[in-house]
Coordinates of C-alpha atoms in Angstrom, one line a residue:
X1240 CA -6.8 10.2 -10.8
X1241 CA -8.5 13.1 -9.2
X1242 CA -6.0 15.9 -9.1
X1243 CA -6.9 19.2 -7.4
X1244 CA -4.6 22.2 -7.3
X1245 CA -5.4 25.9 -5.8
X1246 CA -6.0 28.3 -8.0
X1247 CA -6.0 31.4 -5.6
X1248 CA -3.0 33.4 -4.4
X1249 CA -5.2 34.4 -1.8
X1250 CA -5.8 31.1 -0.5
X1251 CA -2.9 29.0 1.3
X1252 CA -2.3 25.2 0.9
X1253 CA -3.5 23.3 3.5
X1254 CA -2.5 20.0 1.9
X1255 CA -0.6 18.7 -0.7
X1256 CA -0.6 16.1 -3.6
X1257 CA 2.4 13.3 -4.0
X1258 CA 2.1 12.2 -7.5
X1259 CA 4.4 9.5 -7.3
X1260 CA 5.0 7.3 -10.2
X1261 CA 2.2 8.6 -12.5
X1262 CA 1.3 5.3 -14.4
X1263 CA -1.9 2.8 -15.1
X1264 CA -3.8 1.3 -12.2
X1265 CA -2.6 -2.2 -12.9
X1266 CA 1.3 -0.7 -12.5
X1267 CA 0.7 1.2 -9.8
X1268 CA -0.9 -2.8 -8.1
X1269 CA 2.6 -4.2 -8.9
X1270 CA 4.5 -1.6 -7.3
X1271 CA 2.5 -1.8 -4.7
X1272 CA 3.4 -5.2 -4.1
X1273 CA 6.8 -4.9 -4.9
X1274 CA 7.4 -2.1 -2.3
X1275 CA 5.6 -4.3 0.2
X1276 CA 7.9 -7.2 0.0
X1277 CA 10.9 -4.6 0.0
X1278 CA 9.5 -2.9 3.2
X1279 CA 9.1 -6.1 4.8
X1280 CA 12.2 -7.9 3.9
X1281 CA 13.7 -4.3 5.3
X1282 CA 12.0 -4.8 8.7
X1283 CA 12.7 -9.0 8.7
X1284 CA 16.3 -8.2 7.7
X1285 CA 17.5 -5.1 10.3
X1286 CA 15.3 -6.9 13.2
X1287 CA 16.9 -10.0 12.9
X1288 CA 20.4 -8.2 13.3
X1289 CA 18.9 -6.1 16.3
X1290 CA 17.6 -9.5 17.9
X1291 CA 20.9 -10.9 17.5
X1292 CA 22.5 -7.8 19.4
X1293 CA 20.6 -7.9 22.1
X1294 CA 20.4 -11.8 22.5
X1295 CA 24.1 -12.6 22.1
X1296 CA 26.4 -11.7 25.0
X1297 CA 29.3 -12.3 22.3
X1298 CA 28.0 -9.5 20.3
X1299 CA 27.7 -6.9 23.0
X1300 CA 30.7 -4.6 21.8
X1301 CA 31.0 -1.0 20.8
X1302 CA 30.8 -2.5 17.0
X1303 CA 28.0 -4.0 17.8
X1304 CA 26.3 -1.8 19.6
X1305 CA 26.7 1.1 16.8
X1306 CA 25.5 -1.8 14.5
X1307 CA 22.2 -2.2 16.5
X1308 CA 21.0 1.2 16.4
X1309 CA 21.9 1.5 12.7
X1310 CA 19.6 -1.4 11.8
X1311 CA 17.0 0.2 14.5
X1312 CA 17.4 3.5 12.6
X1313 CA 17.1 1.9 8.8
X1314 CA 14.2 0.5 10.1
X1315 CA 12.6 4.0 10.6
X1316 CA 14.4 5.6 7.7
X1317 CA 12.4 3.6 5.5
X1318 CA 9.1 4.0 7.8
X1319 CA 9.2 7.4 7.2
X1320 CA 8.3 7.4 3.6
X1321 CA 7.0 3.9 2.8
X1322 CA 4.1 3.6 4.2
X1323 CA 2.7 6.5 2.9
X1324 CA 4.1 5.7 -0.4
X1325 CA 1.8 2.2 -0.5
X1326 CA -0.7 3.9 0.9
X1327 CA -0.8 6.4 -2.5
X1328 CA -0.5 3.5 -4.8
X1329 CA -3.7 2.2 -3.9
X1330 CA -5.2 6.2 -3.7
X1331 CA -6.9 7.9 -6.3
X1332 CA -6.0 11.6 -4.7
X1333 CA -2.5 11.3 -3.6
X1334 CA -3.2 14.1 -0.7
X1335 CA -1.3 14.4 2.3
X1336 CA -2.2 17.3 4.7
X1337 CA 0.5 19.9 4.9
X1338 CA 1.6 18.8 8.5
X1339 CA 1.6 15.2 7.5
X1340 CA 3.9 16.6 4.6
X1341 CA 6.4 18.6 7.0
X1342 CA 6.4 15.9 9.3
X1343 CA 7.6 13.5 6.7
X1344 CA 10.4 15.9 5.4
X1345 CA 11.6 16.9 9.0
X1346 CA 11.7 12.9 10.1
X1347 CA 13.2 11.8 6.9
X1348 CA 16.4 14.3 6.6
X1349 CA 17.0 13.6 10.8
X1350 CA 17.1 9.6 9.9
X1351 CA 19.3 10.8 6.9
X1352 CA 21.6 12.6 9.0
X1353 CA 21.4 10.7 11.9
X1354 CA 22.7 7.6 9.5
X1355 CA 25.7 10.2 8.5
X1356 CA 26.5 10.5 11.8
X1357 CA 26.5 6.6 12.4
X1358 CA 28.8 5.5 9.8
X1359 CA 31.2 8.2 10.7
X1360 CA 30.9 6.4 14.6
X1361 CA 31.4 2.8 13.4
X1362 CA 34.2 4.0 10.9
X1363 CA 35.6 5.9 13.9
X1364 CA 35.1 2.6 15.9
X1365 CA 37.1 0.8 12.9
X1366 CA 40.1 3.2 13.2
X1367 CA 40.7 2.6 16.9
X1368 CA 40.1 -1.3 16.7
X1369 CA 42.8 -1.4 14.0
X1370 CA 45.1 1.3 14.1
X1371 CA 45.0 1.5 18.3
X1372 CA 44.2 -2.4 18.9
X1373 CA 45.9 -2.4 22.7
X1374 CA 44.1 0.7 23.5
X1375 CA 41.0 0.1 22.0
X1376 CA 39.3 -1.3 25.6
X1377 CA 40.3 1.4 27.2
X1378 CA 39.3 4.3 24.5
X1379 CA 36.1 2.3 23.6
X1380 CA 34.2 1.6 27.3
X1381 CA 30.6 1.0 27.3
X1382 CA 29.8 4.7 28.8
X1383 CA 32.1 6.1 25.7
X1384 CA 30.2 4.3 23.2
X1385 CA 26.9 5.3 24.9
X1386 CA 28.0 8.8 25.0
X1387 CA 28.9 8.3 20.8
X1388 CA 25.2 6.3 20.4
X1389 CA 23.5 9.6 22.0
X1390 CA 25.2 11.8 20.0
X1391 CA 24.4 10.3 16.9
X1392 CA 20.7 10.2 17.7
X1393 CA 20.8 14.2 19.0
X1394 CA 22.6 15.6 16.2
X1395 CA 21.0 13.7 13.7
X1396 CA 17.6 14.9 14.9
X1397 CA 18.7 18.7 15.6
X1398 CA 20.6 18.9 12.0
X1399 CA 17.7 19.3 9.8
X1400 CA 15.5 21.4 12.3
X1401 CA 16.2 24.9 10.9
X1402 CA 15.6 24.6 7.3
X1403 CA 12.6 22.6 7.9
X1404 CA 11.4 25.0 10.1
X1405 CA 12.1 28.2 7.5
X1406 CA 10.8 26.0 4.8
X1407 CA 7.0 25.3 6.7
X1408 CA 7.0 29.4 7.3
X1409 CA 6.7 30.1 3.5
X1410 CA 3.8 31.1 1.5
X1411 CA 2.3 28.3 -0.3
X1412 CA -0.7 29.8 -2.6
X1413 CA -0.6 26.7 -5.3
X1414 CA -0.4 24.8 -7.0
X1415 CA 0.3 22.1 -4.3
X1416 CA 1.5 19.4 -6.8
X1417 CA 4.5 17.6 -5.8
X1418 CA 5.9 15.3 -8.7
X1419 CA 7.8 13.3 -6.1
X1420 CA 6.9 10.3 -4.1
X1421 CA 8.1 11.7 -0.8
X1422 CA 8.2 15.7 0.6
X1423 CA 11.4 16.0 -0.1
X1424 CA 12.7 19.7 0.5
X1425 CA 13.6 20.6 -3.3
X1426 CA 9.9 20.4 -4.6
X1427 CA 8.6 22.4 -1.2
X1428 CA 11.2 25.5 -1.9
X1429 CA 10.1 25.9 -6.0
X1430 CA 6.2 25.3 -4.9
X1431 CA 6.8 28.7 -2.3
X1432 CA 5.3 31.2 -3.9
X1433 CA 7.6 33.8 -2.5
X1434 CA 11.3 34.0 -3.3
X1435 CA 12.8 32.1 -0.3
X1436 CA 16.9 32.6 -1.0
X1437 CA 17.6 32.3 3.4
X1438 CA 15.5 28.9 2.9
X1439 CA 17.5 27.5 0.2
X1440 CA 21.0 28.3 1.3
X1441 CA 20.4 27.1 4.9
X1442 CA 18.9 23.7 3.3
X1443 CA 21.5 23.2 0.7
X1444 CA 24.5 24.3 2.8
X1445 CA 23.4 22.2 5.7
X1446 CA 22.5 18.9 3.5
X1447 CA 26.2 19.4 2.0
X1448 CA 28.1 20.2 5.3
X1449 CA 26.9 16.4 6.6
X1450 CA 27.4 14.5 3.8
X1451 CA 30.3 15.5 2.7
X1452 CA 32.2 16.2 6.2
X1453 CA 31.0 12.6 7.4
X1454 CA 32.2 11.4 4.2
X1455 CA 35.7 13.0 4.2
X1456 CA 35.6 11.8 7.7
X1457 CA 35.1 8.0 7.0
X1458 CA 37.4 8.3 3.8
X1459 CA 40.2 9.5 6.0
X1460 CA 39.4 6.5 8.9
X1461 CA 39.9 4.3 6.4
X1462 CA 42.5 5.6 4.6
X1463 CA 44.6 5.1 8.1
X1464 CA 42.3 1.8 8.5
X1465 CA 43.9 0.1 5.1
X1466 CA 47.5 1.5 5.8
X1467 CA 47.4 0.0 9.3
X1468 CA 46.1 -3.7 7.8
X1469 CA 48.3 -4.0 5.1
X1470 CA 51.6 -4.0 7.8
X1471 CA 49.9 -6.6 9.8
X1472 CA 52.1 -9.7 9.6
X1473 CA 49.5 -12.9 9.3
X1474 CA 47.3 -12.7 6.6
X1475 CA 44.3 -14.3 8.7
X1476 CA 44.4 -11.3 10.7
X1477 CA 44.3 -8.9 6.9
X1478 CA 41.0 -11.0 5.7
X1479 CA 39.7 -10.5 8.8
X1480 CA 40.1 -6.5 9.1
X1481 CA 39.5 -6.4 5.1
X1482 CA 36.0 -8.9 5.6
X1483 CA 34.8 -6.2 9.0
X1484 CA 35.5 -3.2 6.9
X1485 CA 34.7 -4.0 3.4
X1486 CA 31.0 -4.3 4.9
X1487 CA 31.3 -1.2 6.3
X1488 CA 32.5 0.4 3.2
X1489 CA 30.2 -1.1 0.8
X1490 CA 27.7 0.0 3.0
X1491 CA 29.5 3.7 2.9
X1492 CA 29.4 3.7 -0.9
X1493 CA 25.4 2.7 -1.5
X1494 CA 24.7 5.3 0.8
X1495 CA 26.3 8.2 0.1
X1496 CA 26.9 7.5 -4.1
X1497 CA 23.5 8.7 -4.7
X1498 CA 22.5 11.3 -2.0
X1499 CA 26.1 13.4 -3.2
X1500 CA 24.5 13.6 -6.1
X1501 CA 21.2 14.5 -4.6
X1502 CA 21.7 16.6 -2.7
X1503 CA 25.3 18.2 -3.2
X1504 CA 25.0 18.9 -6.6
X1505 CA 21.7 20.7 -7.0
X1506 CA 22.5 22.8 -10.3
X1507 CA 22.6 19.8 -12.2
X1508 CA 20.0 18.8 -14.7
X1509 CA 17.9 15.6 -13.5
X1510 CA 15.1 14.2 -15.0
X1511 CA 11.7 14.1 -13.0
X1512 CA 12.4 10.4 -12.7
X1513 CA 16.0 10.5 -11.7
X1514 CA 15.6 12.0 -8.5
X1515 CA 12.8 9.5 -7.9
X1516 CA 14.8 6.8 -8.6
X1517 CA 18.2 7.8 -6.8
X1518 CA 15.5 8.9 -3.6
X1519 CA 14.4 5.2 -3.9
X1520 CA 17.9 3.9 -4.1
X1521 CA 19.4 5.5 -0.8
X1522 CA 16.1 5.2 1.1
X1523 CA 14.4 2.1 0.6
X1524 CA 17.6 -0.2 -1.3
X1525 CA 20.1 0.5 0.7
X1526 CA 18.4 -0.3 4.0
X1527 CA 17.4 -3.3 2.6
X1528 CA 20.4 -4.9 1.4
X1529 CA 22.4 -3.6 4.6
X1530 CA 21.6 -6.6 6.9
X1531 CA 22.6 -8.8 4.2
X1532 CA 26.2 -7.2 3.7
X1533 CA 26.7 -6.8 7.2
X1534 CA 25.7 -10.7 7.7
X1535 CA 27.3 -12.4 4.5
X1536 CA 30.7 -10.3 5.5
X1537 CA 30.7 -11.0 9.0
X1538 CA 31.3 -14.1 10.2
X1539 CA 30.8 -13.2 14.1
X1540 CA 26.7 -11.7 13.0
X1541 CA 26.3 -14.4 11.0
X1542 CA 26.5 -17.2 13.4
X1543 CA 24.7 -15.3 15.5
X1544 CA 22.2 -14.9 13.6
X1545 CA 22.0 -19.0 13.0
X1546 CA 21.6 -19.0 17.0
X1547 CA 18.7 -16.5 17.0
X1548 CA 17.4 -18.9 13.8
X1549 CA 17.7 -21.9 16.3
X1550 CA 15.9 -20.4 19.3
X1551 CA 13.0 -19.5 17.1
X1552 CA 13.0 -22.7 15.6
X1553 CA 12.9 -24.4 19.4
X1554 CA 10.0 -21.8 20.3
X1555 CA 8.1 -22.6 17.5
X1556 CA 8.2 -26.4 18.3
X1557 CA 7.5 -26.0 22.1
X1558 CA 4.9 -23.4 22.1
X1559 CA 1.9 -25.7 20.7
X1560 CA 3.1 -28.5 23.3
X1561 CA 2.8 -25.8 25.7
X1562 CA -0.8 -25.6 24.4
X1563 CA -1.7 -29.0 24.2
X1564 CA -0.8 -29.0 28.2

């Protein structure tokens, strides 16, 4: 693998090298593979439940509507970094310019934060359906939940600007080697080669303000969410609140079980690996065992999603008669 680094404090880096997961040519050819499948399963899996969305009247609710545009976001959260990832596999110099590598870092914190944002919505959506159930048409119209949709997407994007923007400002004089499979802010601050203390306190305190406010958030929503389902009289109506929410949740603990450690605890001691593996956990598992929760657990998405099955199945079988004519 040719590896080039700049030797020269005089001389910036205008690109960098992604090592990845340093390993023999026929490994890197199986994880190549592997991550294909995963990226596309990801894409078959959050498209099918955006399809669904958007071709079932039944399912056009605020719950659903959040639930749209999260599978529309994991869908870019794990664009951001894959394909450049399978691209590297199959490379023998790893480079990625030093734009390419900023633009990466800036788009995958925004989808990171946007996705805080949009479990705190849906478990805010889950508090009002449950603990406010005869109010929850009138607090919950379509312009409200457009208003909380646009929101998500804004904040999300404008979270992460700042420290991205401070850390593209600082002096990189090499070497440009980055032992991570995606630019992920940590590696950029130690490869500065000039102390950069404003840069690391506005990234850190910024990464831990919206995890762990959005967290506290949902832990509190549901905290009032369980306390309001276990009064309610018929135990239909519990499996039903418990089978909406324990989706949700299970969603909630993937998600943010690695990235507290992540990113919230940066004095601890990691391995190289680790923060590989826990990077690859939140940004390319997660998204892709979402659907799947969401459509096991749901009983509403999952017949909708046998009625999207059976309209492709009809398409399929009319579209060469269609030809033949």
């Amino acid at each position: 693998m040719n590896i080039s680094t700049v030797g020269s404090s005089s001389e910036l880096v205008s690109e960098f090298i992604l090592l990845g997961f340093p390993c023999s040519r026929e490994i890197q050819v199986i994880l190549f593979v592997l991550f294909s499948v995963i990226y596309v399963l990801t894409l078959m899996g959050n498209g099918s439940i955006i399809c669904a969305v958007c071709w079932n009247q039944h399912l056009h609710t605020p719950m659903y509507i959040l639930l749209g545009n999260f599978a529309f976001l994991e869908i870019w959260y794990v664009t951001s970094t894959v394909p450049n990832t399978l691209v590297n596999f199959l490379s023998e110099t790893k480079v990625i310019s030093f734009t390419g590598c900023f633009l990466q870092l800036y788009f995958f914190f925004s989808m990171g934060s946007t996705e805080c944002f949009f479990l705190s919505a849906m478990a805010l959506d889950r508090y009002i359906a449950i603990c406010h159930p005869l109010h929850y048409a009138i607090i919950m119209t379509g312009q409200r939940c457009f208003n909380i949709v646009i929101f998500c997407w804004v904040c999300g994007f404008l979270w992460y600007l700042v420290p991205v923007i401070l850390i593209s400002q600082l002096p990189f004089c090499g070497p440009n080697v980055i032992d991570h499979f995606v630019c992920d802010s940590g590696p950029l601050l130690t490869l500065s080669c000039a102390p950069a203390p404003l840069s690391k306190l506005t990234s850190y305190t910024l990464s831990s303000l919206i995890i762990l406010l959005s967290f506290l958030f949902i832990l509190i929503s549901y905290g009032f969410v369980l306390f309001a389902v276990l009064q309610l009289p018929s135990a239909s109506s519990r499996h039903k609140a418990f089978s909406t929410c324990g989706s949700h949740l299970t969603v909630v603990l993937l998600f943010y079980g690695t990235i507290v450690v992540m990113h919230v605890s940066p004095g601890s001691s990691h391995s190289t690996l680790m923060p590989k593996i826990m990077t690859l956990f939140y940004a390319m598992v997660t998204p892709l065992f979402n659907p799947l929760i969401y459509s096991l657990r749901n009983k509403e998405m999952k017949n909708a999603l046998w009625k999207l099955l059976e309209k492709l199945k009809i398409s399929v079988k009319v579209f060469p008669q269609q030809l033949q004519e």
